[in-house]
Coordinates of C-alpha atoms in Angstrom, one line a residue:
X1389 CA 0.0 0.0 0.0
X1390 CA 1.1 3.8 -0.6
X1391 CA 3.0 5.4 2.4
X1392 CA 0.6 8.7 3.1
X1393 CA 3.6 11.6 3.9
X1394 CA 2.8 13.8 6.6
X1395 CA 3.9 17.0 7.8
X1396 CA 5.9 17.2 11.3
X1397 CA 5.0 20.3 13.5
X1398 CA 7.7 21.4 15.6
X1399 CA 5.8 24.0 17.5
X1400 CA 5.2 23.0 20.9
X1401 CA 8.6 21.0 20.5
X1402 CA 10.7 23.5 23.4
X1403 CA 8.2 22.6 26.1
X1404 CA 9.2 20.9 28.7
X1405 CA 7.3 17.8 30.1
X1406 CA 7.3 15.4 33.1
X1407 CA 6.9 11.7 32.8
X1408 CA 5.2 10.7 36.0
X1409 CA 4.7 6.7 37.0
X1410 CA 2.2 5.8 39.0
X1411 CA 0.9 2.7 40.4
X1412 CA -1.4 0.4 38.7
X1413 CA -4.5 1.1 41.0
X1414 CA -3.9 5.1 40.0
X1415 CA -3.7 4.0 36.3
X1416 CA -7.2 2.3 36.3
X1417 CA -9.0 4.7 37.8
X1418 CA -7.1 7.2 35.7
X1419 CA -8.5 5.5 32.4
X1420 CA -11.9 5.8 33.8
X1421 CA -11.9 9.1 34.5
X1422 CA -14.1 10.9 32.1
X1423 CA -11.7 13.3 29.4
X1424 CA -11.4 16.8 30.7
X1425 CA -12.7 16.2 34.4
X1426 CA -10.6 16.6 37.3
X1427 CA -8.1 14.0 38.6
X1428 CA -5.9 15.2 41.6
X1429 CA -4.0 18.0 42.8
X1430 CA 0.1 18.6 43.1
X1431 CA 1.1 20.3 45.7
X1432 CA 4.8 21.8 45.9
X1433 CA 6.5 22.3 49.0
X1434 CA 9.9 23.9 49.9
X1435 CA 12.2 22.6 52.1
X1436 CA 15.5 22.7 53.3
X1437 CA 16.4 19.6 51.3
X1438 CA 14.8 20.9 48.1
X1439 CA 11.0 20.7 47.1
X1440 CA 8.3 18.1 47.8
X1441 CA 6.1 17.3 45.9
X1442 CA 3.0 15.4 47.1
X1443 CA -0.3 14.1 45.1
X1444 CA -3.8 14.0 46.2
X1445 CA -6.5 12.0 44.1
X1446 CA -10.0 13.3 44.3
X1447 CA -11.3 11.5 47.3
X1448 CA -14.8 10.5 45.2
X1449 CA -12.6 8.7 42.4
X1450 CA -11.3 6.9 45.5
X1451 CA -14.0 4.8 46.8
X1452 CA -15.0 1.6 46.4
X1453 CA -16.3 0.8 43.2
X1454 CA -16.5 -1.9 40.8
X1455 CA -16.3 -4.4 43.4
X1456 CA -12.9 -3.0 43.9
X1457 CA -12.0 -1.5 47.5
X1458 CA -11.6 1.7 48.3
X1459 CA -7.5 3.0 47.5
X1460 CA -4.8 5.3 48.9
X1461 CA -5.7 9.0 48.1
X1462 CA -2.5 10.9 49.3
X1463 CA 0.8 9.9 47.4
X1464 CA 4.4 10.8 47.1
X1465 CA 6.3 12.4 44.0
X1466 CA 10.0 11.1 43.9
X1467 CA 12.0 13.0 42.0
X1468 CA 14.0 10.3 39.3
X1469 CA 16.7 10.8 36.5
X1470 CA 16.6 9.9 33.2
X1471 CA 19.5 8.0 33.6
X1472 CA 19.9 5.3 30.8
X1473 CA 17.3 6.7 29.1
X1474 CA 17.4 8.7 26.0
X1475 CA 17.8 12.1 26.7
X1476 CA 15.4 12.8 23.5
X1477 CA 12.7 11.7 24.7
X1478 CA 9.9 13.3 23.0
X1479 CA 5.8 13.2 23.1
X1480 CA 4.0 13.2 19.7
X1481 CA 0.0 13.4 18.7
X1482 CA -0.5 12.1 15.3
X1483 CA -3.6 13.9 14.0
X1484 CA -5.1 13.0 10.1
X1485 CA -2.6 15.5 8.3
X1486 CA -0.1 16.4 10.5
X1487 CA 2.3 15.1 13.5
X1488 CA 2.4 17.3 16.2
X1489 CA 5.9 17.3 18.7
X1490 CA 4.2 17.8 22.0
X1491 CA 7.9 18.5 24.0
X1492 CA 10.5 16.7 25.7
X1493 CA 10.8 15.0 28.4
X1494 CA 12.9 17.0 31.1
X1495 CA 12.0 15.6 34.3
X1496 CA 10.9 12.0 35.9
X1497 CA 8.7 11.1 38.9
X1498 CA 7.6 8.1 40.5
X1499 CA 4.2 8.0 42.4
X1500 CA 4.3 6.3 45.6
X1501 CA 1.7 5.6 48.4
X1502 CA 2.3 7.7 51.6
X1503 CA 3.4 6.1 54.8
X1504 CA 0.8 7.5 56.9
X1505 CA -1.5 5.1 58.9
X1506 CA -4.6 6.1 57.2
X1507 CA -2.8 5.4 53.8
X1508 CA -1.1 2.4 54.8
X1509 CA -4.1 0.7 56.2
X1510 CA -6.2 1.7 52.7
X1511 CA -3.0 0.3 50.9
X1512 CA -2.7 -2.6 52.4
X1513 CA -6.8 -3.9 52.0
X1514 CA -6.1 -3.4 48.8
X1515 CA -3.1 -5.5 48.1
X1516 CA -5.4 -8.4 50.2
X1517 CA -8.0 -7.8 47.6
X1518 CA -5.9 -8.3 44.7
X1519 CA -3.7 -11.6 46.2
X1520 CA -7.1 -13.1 47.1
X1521 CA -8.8 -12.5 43.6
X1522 CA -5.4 -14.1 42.2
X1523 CA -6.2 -17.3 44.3
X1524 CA -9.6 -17.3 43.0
X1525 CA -10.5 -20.0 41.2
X1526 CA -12.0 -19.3 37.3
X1527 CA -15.0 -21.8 38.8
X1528 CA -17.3 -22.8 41.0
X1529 CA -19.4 -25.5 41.9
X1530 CA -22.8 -24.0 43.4
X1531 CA -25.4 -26.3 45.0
X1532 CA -28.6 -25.2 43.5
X1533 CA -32.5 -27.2 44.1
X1534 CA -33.7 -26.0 40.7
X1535 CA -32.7 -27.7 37.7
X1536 CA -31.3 -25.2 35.3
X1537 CA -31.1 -26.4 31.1
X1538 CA -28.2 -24.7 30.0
X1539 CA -28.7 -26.0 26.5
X1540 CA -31.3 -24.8 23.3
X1541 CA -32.9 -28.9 22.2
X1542 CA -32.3 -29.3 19.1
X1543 CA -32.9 -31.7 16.2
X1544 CA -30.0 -31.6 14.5
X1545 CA -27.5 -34.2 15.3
X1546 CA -23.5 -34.2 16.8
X1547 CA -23.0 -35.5 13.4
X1548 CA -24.7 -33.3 11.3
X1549 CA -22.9 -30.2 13.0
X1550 CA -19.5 -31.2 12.0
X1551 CA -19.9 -33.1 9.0
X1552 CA -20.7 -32.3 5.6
X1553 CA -24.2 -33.3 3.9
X1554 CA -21.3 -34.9 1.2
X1555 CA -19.6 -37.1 3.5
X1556 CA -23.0 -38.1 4.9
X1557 CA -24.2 -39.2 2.5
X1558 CA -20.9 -41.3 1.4
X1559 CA -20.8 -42.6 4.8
X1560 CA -24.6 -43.9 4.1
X1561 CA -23.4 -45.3 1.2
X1562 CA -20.5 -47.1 2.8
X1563 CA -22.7 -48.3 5.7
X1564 CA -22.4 -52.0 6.1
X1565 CA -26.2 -54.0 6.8
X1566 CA -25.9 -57.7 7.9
X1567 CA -27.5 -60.3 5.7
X1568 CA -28.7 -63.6 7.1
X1569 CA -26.6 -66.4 8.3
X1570 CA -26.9 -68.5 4.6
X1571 CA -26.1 -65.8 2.4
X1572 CA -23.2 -65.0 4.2
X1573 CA -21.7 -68.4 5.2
X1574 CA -22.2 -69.1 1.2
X1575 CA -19.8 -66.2 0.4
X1576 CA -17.3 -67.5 2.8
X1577 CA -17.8 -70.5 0.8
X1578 CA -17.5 -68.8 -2.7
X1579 CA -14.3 -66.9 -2.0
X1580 CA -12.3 -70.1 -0.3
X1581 CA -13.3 -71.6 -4.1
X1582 CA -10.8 -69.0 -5.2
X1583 CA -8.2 -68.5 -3.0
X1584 CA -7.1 -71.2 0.0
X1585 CA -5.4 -68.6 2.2
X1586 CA -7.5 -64.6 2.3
X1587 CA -6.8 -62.2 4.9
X1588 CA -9.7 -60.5 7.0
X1589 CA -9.1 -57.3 5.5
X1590 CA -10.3 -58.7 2.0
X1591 CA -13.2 -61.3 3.0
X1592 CA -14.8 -57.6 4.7
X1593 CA -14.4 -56.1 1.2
X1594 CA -15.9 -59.6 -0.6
X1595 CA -18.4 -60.3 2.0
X1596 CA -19.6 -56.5 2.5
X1597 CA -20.5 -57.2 6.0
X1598 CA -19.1 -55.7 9.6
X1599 CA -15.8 -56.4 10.6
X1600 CA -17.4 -57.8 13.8
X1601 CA -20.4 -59.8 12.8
X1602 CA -18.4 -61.3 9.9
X1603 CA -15.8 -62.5 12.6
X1604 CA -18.1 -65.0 14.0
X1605 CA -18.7 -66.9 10.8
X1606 CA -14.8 -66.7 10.5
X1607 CA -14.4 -68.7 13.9
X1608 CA -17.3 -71.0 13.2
X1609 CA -15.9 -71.8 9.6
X1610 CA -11.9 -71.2 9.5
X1611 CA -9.2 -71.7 10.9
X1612 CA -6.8 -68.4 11.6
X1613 CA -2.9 -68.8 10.8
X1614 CA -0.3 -67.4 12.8
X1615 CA 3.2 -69.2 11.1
X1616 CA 4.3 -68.4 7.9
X1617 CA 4.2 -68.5 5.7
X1618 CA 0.3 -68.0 5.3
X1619 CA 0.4 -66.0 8.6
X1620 CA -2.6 -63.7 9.4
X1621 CA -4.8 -65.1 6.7
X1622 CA -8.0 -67.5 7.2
X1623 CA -8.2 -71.1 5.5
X1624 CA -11.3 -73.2 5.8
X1625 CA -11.9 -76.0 8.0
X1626 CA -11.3 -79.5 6.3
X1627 CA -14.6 -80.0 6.7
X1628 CA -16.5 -76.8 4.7
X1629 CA -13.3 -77.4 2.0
X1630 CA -15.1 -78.1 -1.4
X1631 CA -13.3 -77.6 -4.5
X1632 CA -15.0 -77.8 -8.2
X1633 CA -13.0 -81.0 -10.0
X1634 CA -12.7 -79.2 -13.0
X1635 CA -10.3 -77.1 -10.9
X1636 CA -6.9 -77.8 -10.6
X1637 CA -7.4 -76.0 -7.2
X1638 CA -7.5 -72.9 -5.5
X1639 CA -4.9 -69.8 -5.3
X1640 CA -2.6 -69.8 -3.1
X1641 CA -3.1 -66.4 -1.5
X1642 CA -4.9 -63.1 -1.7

């Protein structure tokens, strides 16, 4: 696809911005604040050892909600370094036309929860509420007296949902029926004029019949070889052995 060319705005590019991190409770509530509503508050502070910089959530974005508990509203600003990072580090907005350089990065800070009782106590319910929602199993088995059907009825079949009408249909085709006990000893009978020695394999494919039901004829009629150098192939009993005399005599093998 063609590469659209866009122009790069260098405008705002000499202002100077902070790249605050802040804990992961701060960050959801953060994305659930509506755009252009209020957040928090910094506060600056000057001391003897330099400034300090505190941050205050609004207190209403800090209740419970959600099922989630209630968090920390008061928080620390560290002051940080860029240290090992690029020292270039820019924001940008991409708009449809243009790409807007929003400033540089100048300074870091990392948000941290206060150590005050009120915010260590607030803190600490809800580092229980996340390690016990970890623990949680996915399910639950609940003891109910009503029976619930968690499932539509319907006519169509397992096999019809994951099978083509094609191969349906082919399997129909395929589908072995049983014939009565005559008709099938006298194929059994018809194929052993043929060939002395025939494997089960081939006497399903003569016979047409399941693998199972033809098995008992098999036992009642033949005897199964397992020395070569006919080994795994069926031979008649000497008594059901017939051969035409204008024979010379069965195959060998098949």
């Amino acid at each position: 696809p063609e590469i659209k060319q866009k122009t790069v705005s260098t405008e705002r590019a000499q202002n100077s911005l902070w790249l605050v991190k802040v804990p992961k409770y701060v960050a959801e509530r953060l994305q659930k604040c509506e755009v252009g509503s209020k957040f928090g508050v910094i506060q600056t502070q000057r001391t003897p050892a330099g400034p300090e910089f505190t941050f205050e959530v609004e207190p209403k974005l800090c209740e419970p909600c959600n099922g989630l508990p209630a968090c920390p509203s008061s928080h620390t600003m560290k002051l940080g370094t860029l240290a090992g990072v690029n020292r270039n580090l820019a924001v940008y907005s991409d708009t449809q036309d243009v790409i807007n350089i929003e400033g540089v990065v100048k300074t870091k800070f990392d948000v941290m929860q206060r150590s005050d009782p009120k915010s260590s106590l607030s803190y600490m319910k809800l580092k229980r509420f996340e390690a016990e929602k970890k623990m949680d199993p996915g399910r639950k088995i609940v003891i109910t007296n009503k029976s619930h059907n968690n499932f539509k009825p319907s006519n169509v079949s397992r096999e019809q949902m994951y099978t083509t009408k094609a191969e349906r249909e082919e399997k129909l085709r395929n589908k072995r029926t049983r014939l009565d006990a005559d008709a099938v000893e006298s194929m059994i009978l018809r194929a052993f004029k043929k060939h002395q020695y025939i494997s089960q394999k081939h006497l399903v494919a003569i016979t047409g019949q399941p693998e199972a039901y033809l098995k008992g004829f098999l036992h009642k009629m033949c005897v199964y070889n397992q020395k070569t150098p006919h080994k795994n192939t069926w031979e008649l009993k000497p008594e059901y052995r017939y051969y035409e005399s204008d024979n010379a005599g069965p195959s060998e093998e098949t």
